[in-house]
Coordinates of C-alpha atoms in Angstrom, one line a residue:
M1 CA 128.1 -31.9 90.0
P2 CA 128.6 -33.2 86.4
Q3 CA 125.6 -33.5 84.2
E4 CA 124.6 -36.1 81.7
Y5 CA 125.3 -35.0 78.1
R6 CA 122.9 -37.0 75.9
L7 CA 124.1 -37.0 72.3
I8 CA 123.6 -40.5 71.2
L9 CA 120.8 -41.1 73.8
K10 CA 119.2 -37.7 73.1
N11 CA 115.9 -39.2 72.0
V12 CA 116.0 -42.5 73.9
D13 CA 113.4 -42.7 76.7
Q14 CA 111.7 -39.5 75.6
P15 CA 107.9 -39.5 75.8
G16 CA 106.3 -40.6 72.5
Y17 CA 109.6 -41.6 70.9
T18 CA 109.4 -45.0 69.3
V19 CA 111.6 -47.3 67.2
D20 CA 109.7 -46.7 63.9
I21 CA 111.3 -44.6 61.0
D22 CA 108.6 -41.9 61.1
S23 CA 109.5 -41.1 64.7
Y24 CA 113.2 -41.0 63.8
L25 CA 112.5 -38.7 60.8
R26 CA 110.6 -36.3 63.1
V27 CA 113.8 -35.6 65.0
R28 CA 115.9 -34.9 61.9
G29 CA 116.8 -38.5 61.4
Y30 CA 118.9 -39.4 58.3
E31 CA 119.8 -35.7 57.7
G32 CA 123.4 -36.7 58.4
L33 CA 123.2 -39.3 55.6
R34 CA 121.7 -36.7 53.2
K35 CA 124.6 -34.4 54.1
A36 CA 127.2 -37.1 53.6
L37 CA 125.8 -38.1 50.2
T38 CA 125.6 -34.6 48.9
L39 CA 129.0 -33.4 50.0
P40 CA 130.8 -31.8 47.0
A41 CA 134.3 -32.7 46.2
K42 CA 136.8 -30.3 47.7
S43 CA 139.4 -28.7 45.5
L44 CA 143.0 -28.4 46.8
P45 CA 145.5 -25.7 45.8
D46 CA 147.6 -28.3 43.9
G47 CA 144.7 -29.0 41.6
K48 CA 143.8 -32.3 43.2
S49 CA 140.4 -32.9 44.8
V50 CA 139.2 -34.7 47.9
S51 CA 136.1 -36.8 47.5
A52 CA 133.1 -36.9 49.9
P53 CA 134.2 -40.3 51.4
E54 CA 137.7 -39.0 52.0
Q55 CA 136.4 -35.8 53.6
I56 CA 134.2 -37.9 56.0
R57 CA 137.2 -40.1 56.9
E58 CA 139.2 -37.0 57.6
E59 CA 136.5 -35.6 59.8
V60 CA 136.4 -38.8 61.9
K61 CA 140.2 -38.5 62.4
I62 CA 139.8 -34.9 63.4
S63 CA 137.1 -35.8 65.9
G64 CA 139.5 -38.0 67.9
L65 CA 136.8 -40.7 68.1
R66 CA 138.0 -43.8 69.9
G67 CA 136.3 -47.2 69.7
R68 CA 133.6 -47.7 72.3
G69 CA 133.8 -51.5 72.3
G70 CA 136.7 -52.1 74.7
A71 CA 140.1 -51.3 73.3
G72 CA 139.6 -47.6 72.8
F73 CA 141.6 -47.5 69.5
S74 CA 141.3 -44.5 67.2
C75 CA 138.4 -45.1 64.8
G76 CA 139.9 -42.8 62.1
L77 CA 143.2 -44.6 62.3
K78 CA 141.5 -47.9 62.1
W79 CA 139.7 -46.8 58.9
S80 CA 143.0 -45.6 57.5
F81 CA 144.5 -49.1 57.7
V82 CA 142.0 -50.5 55.2
D83 CA 143.6 -51.9 52.1
R84 CA 141.9 -49.8 49.3
K85 CA 144.2 -51.0 46.5
S86 CA 143.6 -54.8 46.6
G87 CA 140.8 -54.8 44.2
K88 CA 138.7 -56.8 46.7
P89 CA 135.4 -55.6 48.1
I90 CA 135.5 -53.8 51.4
Y91 CA 133.1 -55.0 54.1
L92 CA 131.9 -53.4 57.3
I93 CA 130.6 -55.3 60.3
C94 CA 128.8 -53.8 63.3
N95 CA 129.8 -55.6 66.4
A96 CA 126.6 -55.9 68.4
D97 CA 127.7 -58.9 70.3
E98 CA 127.5 -57.2 73.6
S99 CA 128.5 -60.0 76.0
E100 CA 130.9 -58.4 78.5
P101 CA 129.3 -59.0 82.0
G102 CA 128.1 -55.7 83.4
T103 CA 127.6 -54.1 80.0
F104 CA 124.2 -53.1 78.7
K105 CA 124.6 -49.9 76.7
D106 CA 124.5 -51.1 73.1
R107 CA 121.3 -52.9 73.6
Q108 CA 119.6 -49.6 74.6
I109 CA 120.5 -48.2 71.2
I110 CA 119.3 -51.3 69.3
H111 CA 116.1 -51.6 71.3
K112 CA 115.2 -47.9 71.5
D113 CA 116.8 -46.1 68.5
P114 CA 117.8 -48.6 65.8
H115 CA 117.6 -46.1 63.0
Q116 CA 120.4 -44.0 64.5
L117 CA 122.6 -47.1 64.3
L118 CA 121.6 -47.7 60.7
E119 CA 122.3 -44.1 59.8
G120 CA 125.8 -44.3 61.4
M121 CA 126.5 -47.5 59.6
I122 CA 125.3 -46.3 56.1
I123 CA 127.5 -43.1 56.5
S124 CA 130.5 -45.2 57.6
C125 CA 130.0 -47.6 54.7
F126 CA 129.7 -44.7 52.2
A127 CA 132.9 -43.2 53.6
N128 CA 134.8 -46.5 53.1
D129 CA 133.3 -47.6 49.7
V130 CA 131.5 -50.5 51.4
H131 CA 128.5 -52.0 49.5
L132 CA 127.8 -55.0 51.8
A133 CA 127.6 -54.8 55.6
Y134 CA 126.5 -56.9 58.5
I135 CA 125.2 -56.4 62.0
Y136 CA 126.5 -59.3 64.1
I137 CA 124.1 -59.4 67.0
R138 CA 124.4 -61.4 70.2
G139 CA 122.2 -64.5 70.1
E140 CA 120.6 -63.6 73.4
F141 CA 119.1 -60.5 71.8
P142 CA 116.1 -62.0 69.8
D143 CA 114.0 -58.8 70.2
G144 CA 116.9 -56.7 69.1
A145 CA 117.3 -58.7 65.9
R146 CA 113.6 -58.4 65.1
I147 CA 113.7 -54.6 65.8
L148 CA 116.8 -54.2 63.5
N149 CA 115.2 -56.3 60.7
R150 CA 112.1 -54.1 60.8
A151 CA 114.2 -51.0 60.8
L152 CA 116.2 -52.2 57.8
A153 CA 112.9 -52.9 55.9
E154 CA 111.7 -49.4 56.7
A155 CA 115.0 -47.9 55.6
R156 CA 114.8 -49.8 52.3
A157 CA 111.2 -48.6 51.7
K158 CA 112.4 -45.0 52.1
N159 CA 115.4 -45.5 49.9
F160 CA 117.9 -45.0 52.7
L161 CA 119.2 -48.4 51.9
G162 CA 119.5 -50.6 48.7
K163 CA 120.1 -49.4 45.2
N164 CA 120.9 -45.8 44.3
I165 CA 120.4 -44.5 47.8
L166 CA 118.6 -41.1 47.7
G167 CA 119.5 -40.8 44.0
S168 CA 123.2 -40.6 44.8
G169 CA 124.3 -43.6 42.8
Y170 CA 125.5 -45.3 45.9
D171 CA 124.4 -48.9 46.6
L172 CA 124.5 -50.6 50.0
E173 CA 122.9 -53.6 51.6
I174 CA 122.9 -54.5 55.3
Y175 CA 122.0 -57.9 56.9
V176 CA 121.5 -58.9 60.5
H177 CA 123.4 -62.0 61.5
R178 CA 122.6 -63.6 64.9
G179 CA 125.3 -65.2 66.9
A180 CA 124.8 -68.3 69.0
G181 CA 125.7 -67.0 72.4
A182 CA 129.5 -67.1 72.4
Y183 CA 131.4 -64.4 74.3
I184 CA 134.5 -65.0 72.1
C185 CA 132.6 -63.6 69.1
G186 CA 133.0 -60.2 70.6
E187 CA 136.7 -60.5 69.5
E188 CA 136.7 -59.2 65.9
T189 CA 138.4 -62.1 64.2
G190 CA 136.4 -64.7 66.1
L191 CA 133.3 -62.8 65.0
I192 CA 134.5 -62.9 61.4
E193 CA 135.1 -66.6 61.6
S194 CA 131.6 -67.1 63.0
L195 CA 130.1 -64.9 60.3
E196 CA 131.7 -67.1 57.7
G197 CA 130.0 -70.1 59.3
K198 CA 133.0 -71.6 61.0
R199 CA 134.0 -72.3 64.6
P200 CA 134.8 -68.8 66.1
Y201 CA 138.5 -69.3 66.7
P202 CA 140.2 -65.9 66.7
R203 CA 142.8 -65.5 64.0
I204 CA 146.5 -64.7 64.5
K205 CA 147.5 -61.1 63.9
P206 CA 149.7 -60.7 61.9
P207 CA 148.9 -61.6 59.2
Y208 CA 145.1 -61.6 59.6
F209 CA 144.5 -58.0 60.4
P210 CA 140.8 -57.4 59.4
A211 CA 141.7 -54.2 57.6
I212 CA 143.7 -56.4 55.1
L213 CA 142.5 -60.0 55.5
G214 CA 139.1 -59.9 57.1
L215 CA 135.7 -61.3 56.0
Y216 CA 136.2 -63.7 53.1
M217 CA 139.9 -62.7 53.2
S218 CA 139.0 -59.2 52.1
P219 CA 139.5 -55.8 53.8
T220 CA 137.0 -55.4 56.6
I221 CA 136.1 -52.8 59.2
V222 CA 134.7 -53.9 62.5
N223 CA 133.2 -51.2 64.7
N224 CA 131.1 -51.2 67.8
V225 CA 127.4 -50.1 67.9
E226 CA 128.1 -46.9 69.9
T227 CA 131.1 -46.0 67.8
L228 CA 129.0 -46.2 64.6
C229 CA 126.3 -44.0 66.1
A230 CA 129.0 -41.4 66.9
V231 CA 129.9 -41.2 63.2
K232 CA 126.5 -39.8 62.4
H233 CA 127.0 -36.9 64.9
I234 CA 130.5 -36.2 63.6
V235 CA 129.2 -35.7 60.1
Q236 CA 126.4 -33.5 61.3
M237 CA 128.3 -31.3 63.7
G238 CA 131.8 -31.6 62.3
G239 CA 134.9 -33.4 63.6
A240 CA 136.3 -30.3 65.3
E241 CA 133.0 -29.6 67.2
F242 CA 132.8 -33.2 68.3
A243 CA 136.4 -33.0 69.6
K244 CA 135.4 -30.1 71.9
L245 CA 133.2 -32.6 73.8
G246 CA 135.1 -34.6 76.5
T247 CA 138.8 -34.0 77.2
P248 CA 142.0 -34.1 75.1
N249 CA 142.6 -37.5 73.6
N250 CA 139.3 -38.6 75.1
T251 CA 136.8 -36.8 73.0
G252 CA 133.0 -37.1 72.6
T253 CA 130.6 -38.8 74.9
R254 CA 130.5 -42.2 76.4
I255 CA 127.5 -44.3 77.5
V256 CA 128.4 -45.9 80.8
S257 CA 126.6 -48.9 82.4
I258 CA 126.5 -48.8 86.2
S259 CA 125.4 -51.9 88.1
G260 CA 126.0 -53.6 91.4
H261 CA 125.4 -52.2 94.9
V262 CA 124.1 -48.8 93.9
K263 CA 120.7 -47.2 94.3
K264 CA 120.1 -46.3 90.7
S265 CA 121.8 -48.8 88.4
G266 CA 121.4 -47.8 84.8
Y267 CA 123.0 -46.3 81.7
Y268 CA 124.3 -42.7 81.7
E269 CA 125.9 -40.7 78.8
V270 CA 128.6 -38.3 79.8
E271 CA 131.4 -36.4 78.2
V272 CA 134.5 -38.5 78.3
G273 CA 136.7 -37.6 81.3
K274 CA 134.3 -34.9 82.6
A275 CA 133.2 -37.1 85.5
T276 CA 135.2 -39.1 88.0
I277 CA 134.5 -42.7 89.1
G278 CA 133.2 -41.3 92.4
Q279 CA 130.8 -38.9 90.6
M280 CA 129.6 -41.7 88.3
I281 CA 128.8 -43.8 91.4
N282 CA 127.5 -41.2 93.8
D283 CA 125.9 -38.5 91.5
F284 CA 124.6 -40.5 88.7
A285 CA 123.9 -43.9 90.3
G286 CA 122.7 -42.4 93.6
G287 CA 125.5 -43.8 95.7
L288 CA 125.7 -47.0 97.7
L289 CA 122.8 -48.8 99.4
E290 CA 122.0 -47.4 102.8
G291 CA 124.4 -48.4 105.6
R292 CA 127.0 -49.8 103.2
K293 CA 130.6 -48.9 102.5
L294 CA 132.5 -49.2 99.3
K295 CA 134.7 -52.2 99.0
A296 CA 135.8 -52.3 95.3
V297 CA 135.0 -51.1 91.8
I298 CA 135.4 -53.0 88.5
P299 CA 135.7 -50.0 86.1
G300 CA 135.3 -51.5 82.6
G301 CA 133.4 -54.7 82.6
S302 CA 134.2 -58.0 84.3
S303 CA 137.6 -58.4 82.5
A304 CA 139.0 -55.1 83.9
K305 CA 141.3 -55.1 86.8
V306 CA 139.5 -54.3 90.0
F307 CA 140.1 -51.2 92.1
K308 CA 140.1 -51.4 95.9
A309 CA 138.3 -48.7 97.9
G310 CA 140.9 -46.2 99.2
E311 CA 143.5 -47.0 96.6
K312 CA 145.8 -44.2 95.6
F313 CA 147.5 -43.7 92.2
K314 CA 150.3 -41.5 91.0
L315 CA 149.3 -40.0 87.7
K316 CA 151.0 -37.4 85.5
R317 CA 149.1 -34.2 84.9
K318 CA 149.8 -31.1 82.9
G319 CA 150.7 -28.1 85.2
S320 CA 149.9 -24.5 84.5
D321 CA 153.2 -24.1 82.8
G322 CA 152.4 -27.0 80.5
K323 CA 154.9 -29.4 82.1
D324 CA 154.0 -32.8 83.5
I325 CA 153.7 -33.0 87.2
E326 CA 153.0 -36.2 89.3
Q327 CA 149.9 -36.1 91.4
E328 CA 148.5 -38.6 93.9
V329 CA 144.9 -39.4 93.0
D330 CA 142.3 -41.4 95.0
M331 CA 140.5 -44.1 93.1
L332 CA 137.2 -42.3 93.3
D333 CA 138.8 -39.1 91.9
L334 CA 140.0 -40.8 88.8
P335 CA 138.5 -39.2 85.6
Y336 CA 136.4 -41.8 83.8
D337 CA 138.3 -41.9 80.6
F338 CA 140.5 -44.2 78.6
D339 CA 143.9 -42.9 79.6
S340 CA 143.4 -42.2 83.3
L341 CA 142.1 -45.7 84.0
M342 CA 144.9 -47.2 81.9
A343 CA 147.5 -45.2 83.8
A344 CA 146.0 -46.5 87.1
G345 CA 146.5 -50.1 85.9
S346 CA 143.0 -51.0 84.7
M347 CA 140.8 -49.9 81.7
S348 CA 137.4 -48.4 80.9
G349 CA 136.9 -51.3 78.6
S350 CA 133.3 -51.6 77.5
G351 CA 132.2 -48.7 79.7
A352 CA 130.7 -50.8 82.5
I353 CA 131.2 -49.9 86.2
I354 CA 130.4 -52.7 88.7
V355 CA 130.2 -51.5 92.3
L356 CA 130.9 -53.9 95.2
D357 CA 130.1 -52.9 98.8
D358 CA 131.3 -54.3 102.1
S359 CA 128.7 -57.0 102.0
T360 CA 130.5 -58.7 99.1
D361 CA 132.3 -61.9 99.5
I362 CA 135.3 -61.2 97.3
V363 CA 136.2 -64.8 96.8
E364 CA 132.6 -65.7 95.7
A365 CA 132.6 -62.7 93.4
L366 CA 135.8 -63.8 91.7
A367 CA 134.6 -67.4 91.5
N368 CA 131.6 -66.2 89.6
I369 CA 133.6 -64.2 87.2
S370 CA 136.1 -67.0 86.6
E371 CA 133.4 -69.6 86.0
F372 CA 132.1 -67.4 83.2
Y373 CA 135.5 -67.1 81.6
A374 CA 136.3 -70.8 81.9
H375 CA 133.0 -71.6 80.2
E376 CA 133.5 -69.0 77.4
S377 CA 137.1 -69.9 76.4
C378 CA 137.0 -71.0 72.8
G379 CA 139.7 -73.6 73.6
Q380 CA 142.1 -72.8 70.8
C381 CA 145.1 -71.8 73.0
T382 CA 146.4 -74.1 75.7
P383 CA 147.3 -71.4 78.3
C384 CA 143.8 -69.9 78.1
R385 CA 141.8 -73.2 77.8
E386 CA 143.6 -74.9 80.7
G387 CA 144.4 -71.9 82.8
S388 CA 140.9 -70.5 82.9
L389 CA 139.6 -73.9 84.0
W390 CA 142.3 -74.4 86.6
M391 CA 141.5 -71.0 88.1
S392 CA 137.8 -71.7 88.2
K393 CA 138.3 -75.1 89.8
A394 CA 140.6 -73.6 92.5
L395 CA 138.0 -70.9 93.3
H396 CA 135.2 -73.5 93.3
R397 CA 137.2 -75.4 95.9
L398 CA 137.6 -72.2 98.0
T399 CA 133.9 -71.4 97.9
H400 CA 132.9 -75.0 98.7
S401 CA 135.0 -75.6 101.8
E402 CA 137.7 -77.6 100.0
G403 CA 140.3 -74.9 99.5
R404 CA 143.8 -74.4 100.9
K405 CA 145.5 -71.3 102.2
Q406 CA 148.1 -71.6 99.5
D407 CA 145.4 -71.5 96.8
A408 CA 145.9 -67.7 96.7
D409 CA 149.5 -68.1 95.5
Y410 CA 148.4 -70.9 93.2
L411 CA 145.8 -68.7 91.5
I412 CA 148.3 -65.9 91.0
R413 CA 150.9 -68.3 89.5
I414 CA 148.4 -69.5 87.0
A415 CA 147.1 -66.1 86.1
D416 CA 150.6 -64.7 85.6
N417 CA 151.3 -67.4 83.0
I418 CA 148.3 -66.9 80.7
P419 CA 148.7 -63.3 79.3
G420 CA 151.8 -61.6 77.7
G421 CA 151.6 -62.9 74.2
R422 CA 150.9 -66.5 75.1
T423 CA 147.5 -66.6 73.5
I424 CA 146.2 -65.6 70.0
C425 CA 143.6 -63.1 71.2
A426 CA 143.0 -60.9 74.3
F427 CA 140.8 -63.5 76.0
G428 CA 143.9 -64.7 77.9
E429 CA 144.2 -61.2 79.5
A430 CA 140.4 -61.1 80.0
C431 CA 140.3 -64.3 82.1
S432 CA 143.6 -63.6 84.0
W433 CA 143.3 -59.9 84.9
P434 CA 140.4 -60.3 87.3
V435 CA 142.3 -63.1 89.1
Q436 CA 145.6 -61.2 89.3
S437 CA 143.9 -58.0 90.7
F438 CA 141.4 -59.6 93.0
V439 CA 143.8 -61.9 94.6
R440 CA 146.7 -59.4 94.9
K441 CA 144.5 -56.7 96.4
F442 CA 142.4 -58.9 98.6
K443 CA 144.9 -61.7 99.3
D444 CA 144.1 -61.7 103.0
E445 CA 140.5 -62.7 102.2
F446 CA 141.5 -65.6 99.9
E447 CA 144.0 -66.9 102.5
A448 CA 141.5 -66.6 105.3
K449 CA 138.9 -68.5 103.3
G450 CA 141.5 -71.2 102.5
A451 CA 142.7 -71.4 106.1
A452 CA 139.1 -71.7 107.3
N453 CA 138.6 -74.5 104.8
E454 CA 141.7 -76.3 106.2
A455 CA 140.5 -75.8 109.8
K456 CA 137.1 -77.2 108.9
T457 CA 138.6 -80.2 107.2
A458 CA 140.9 -80.8 110.1
N459 CA 138.0 -80.6 112.6
I460 CA 136.0 -83.3 110.8
G461 CA 139.0 -85.5 110.5
A462 CA 139.3 -85.7 106.7
G463 CA 142.5 -84.9 105.0
P464 CA 142.7 -83.3 101.5
T465 CA 142.3 -85.5 98.5
A466 CA 145.4 -86.4 96.4
E467 CA 144.0 -84.1 93.7
M468 CA 143.7 -81.2 96.1
K469 CA 147.3 -81.8 97.4
L470 CA 148.7 -81.8 93.9
A471 CA 146.8 -78.6 92.9
A472 CA 148.0 -76.7 96.0
T473 CA 151.6 -77.8 95.9
P474 CA 154.0 -75.1 94.8
H475 CA 156.2 -76.1 91.8
S476 CA 159.5 -74.5 90.8

């Protein structure tokens, strides 16, 4: 049985541990920052030297740290893209806009160990020559914003923030900016637009890659809360040691939120890839509720494609001779890491597992998800703005006895025409992937619901409205 490996959550929930700076200092808090600021320049054989910031950036690359916000992109590589020759200031933004349904990991850090986040941010800013940074926090986290502002004041009072930090000559200021409750602000360029005081319409990439043209059209780094916390540990333990945690290409630890029909919903920190989906559900979350059977699992937050219980996947694995061999793997035996879930057709996303048992009405579940995405679309791109609403309306009909059997095909047709480069940001995929996967894997339930709706309508003698006929009619 795999065990939790608490690295970032080491002190969280411990008796007597509080959010104040004195409590953090008692557990060697800010020692990583002291180490970073006092790193001597390293001399190379060719006579050149490597500065402390450059050494930290290299350690982050060596660590193999991948972003914990959703995409799983290499943190070190992301930092390497920053335009350091433009002459413009470089900004860093902590993305604390945790809005993906099913996800509740970052708020644990903010509410219970805010100074760890601040230390990770300050080190990251020092490594990238950043002198002004922001924490963009979800509007629905008022307590989190207050906790962070108190932590910032404590850090300034101890000279961990502000002018000439710890006598190093390095200056940095960090501000908390509260969002207004928009899911789209979790997308980094939408977040930047919001931070600038504008409507959060995501920007087209290219040319508006944040590393080049970000906040105020200057180079900008946007990292997730958990990602920034990991930087502190990389500096303290070294990139190579951090890379020993987890599995190849999936290094370090991951905080996973588990919710739904399990006995012990909660957040669990594990080495990436060292536990399977089945172990996460059964060993950590206590298994399903008594008398229930597994029906489906959403592995990475509500936008991830759903897995059906009993699904099998053919994945490539390294054999004893080092060659790739193809193996058939049951869904519950999939390692919970970035690459395995992607190879199986879904993603680990924001690290949120949502468990659905056999009591779940799949049509109702998808209707709930689709209503959320229809509400949260920023409206900038036509396929997303119109498609998310059409899908939500069709599912509303199905769950309110007004659907048609052919609504299943209608939903797939809409969902297939939203992603694939038709929208500016990934929201198009986020709203369509659940529909594509739910309907394709549970099509019989959608058709049965629609057929029952038709039968009910026929029994009461009322035909479908003109609008319903038009919506359900296949078009070439």
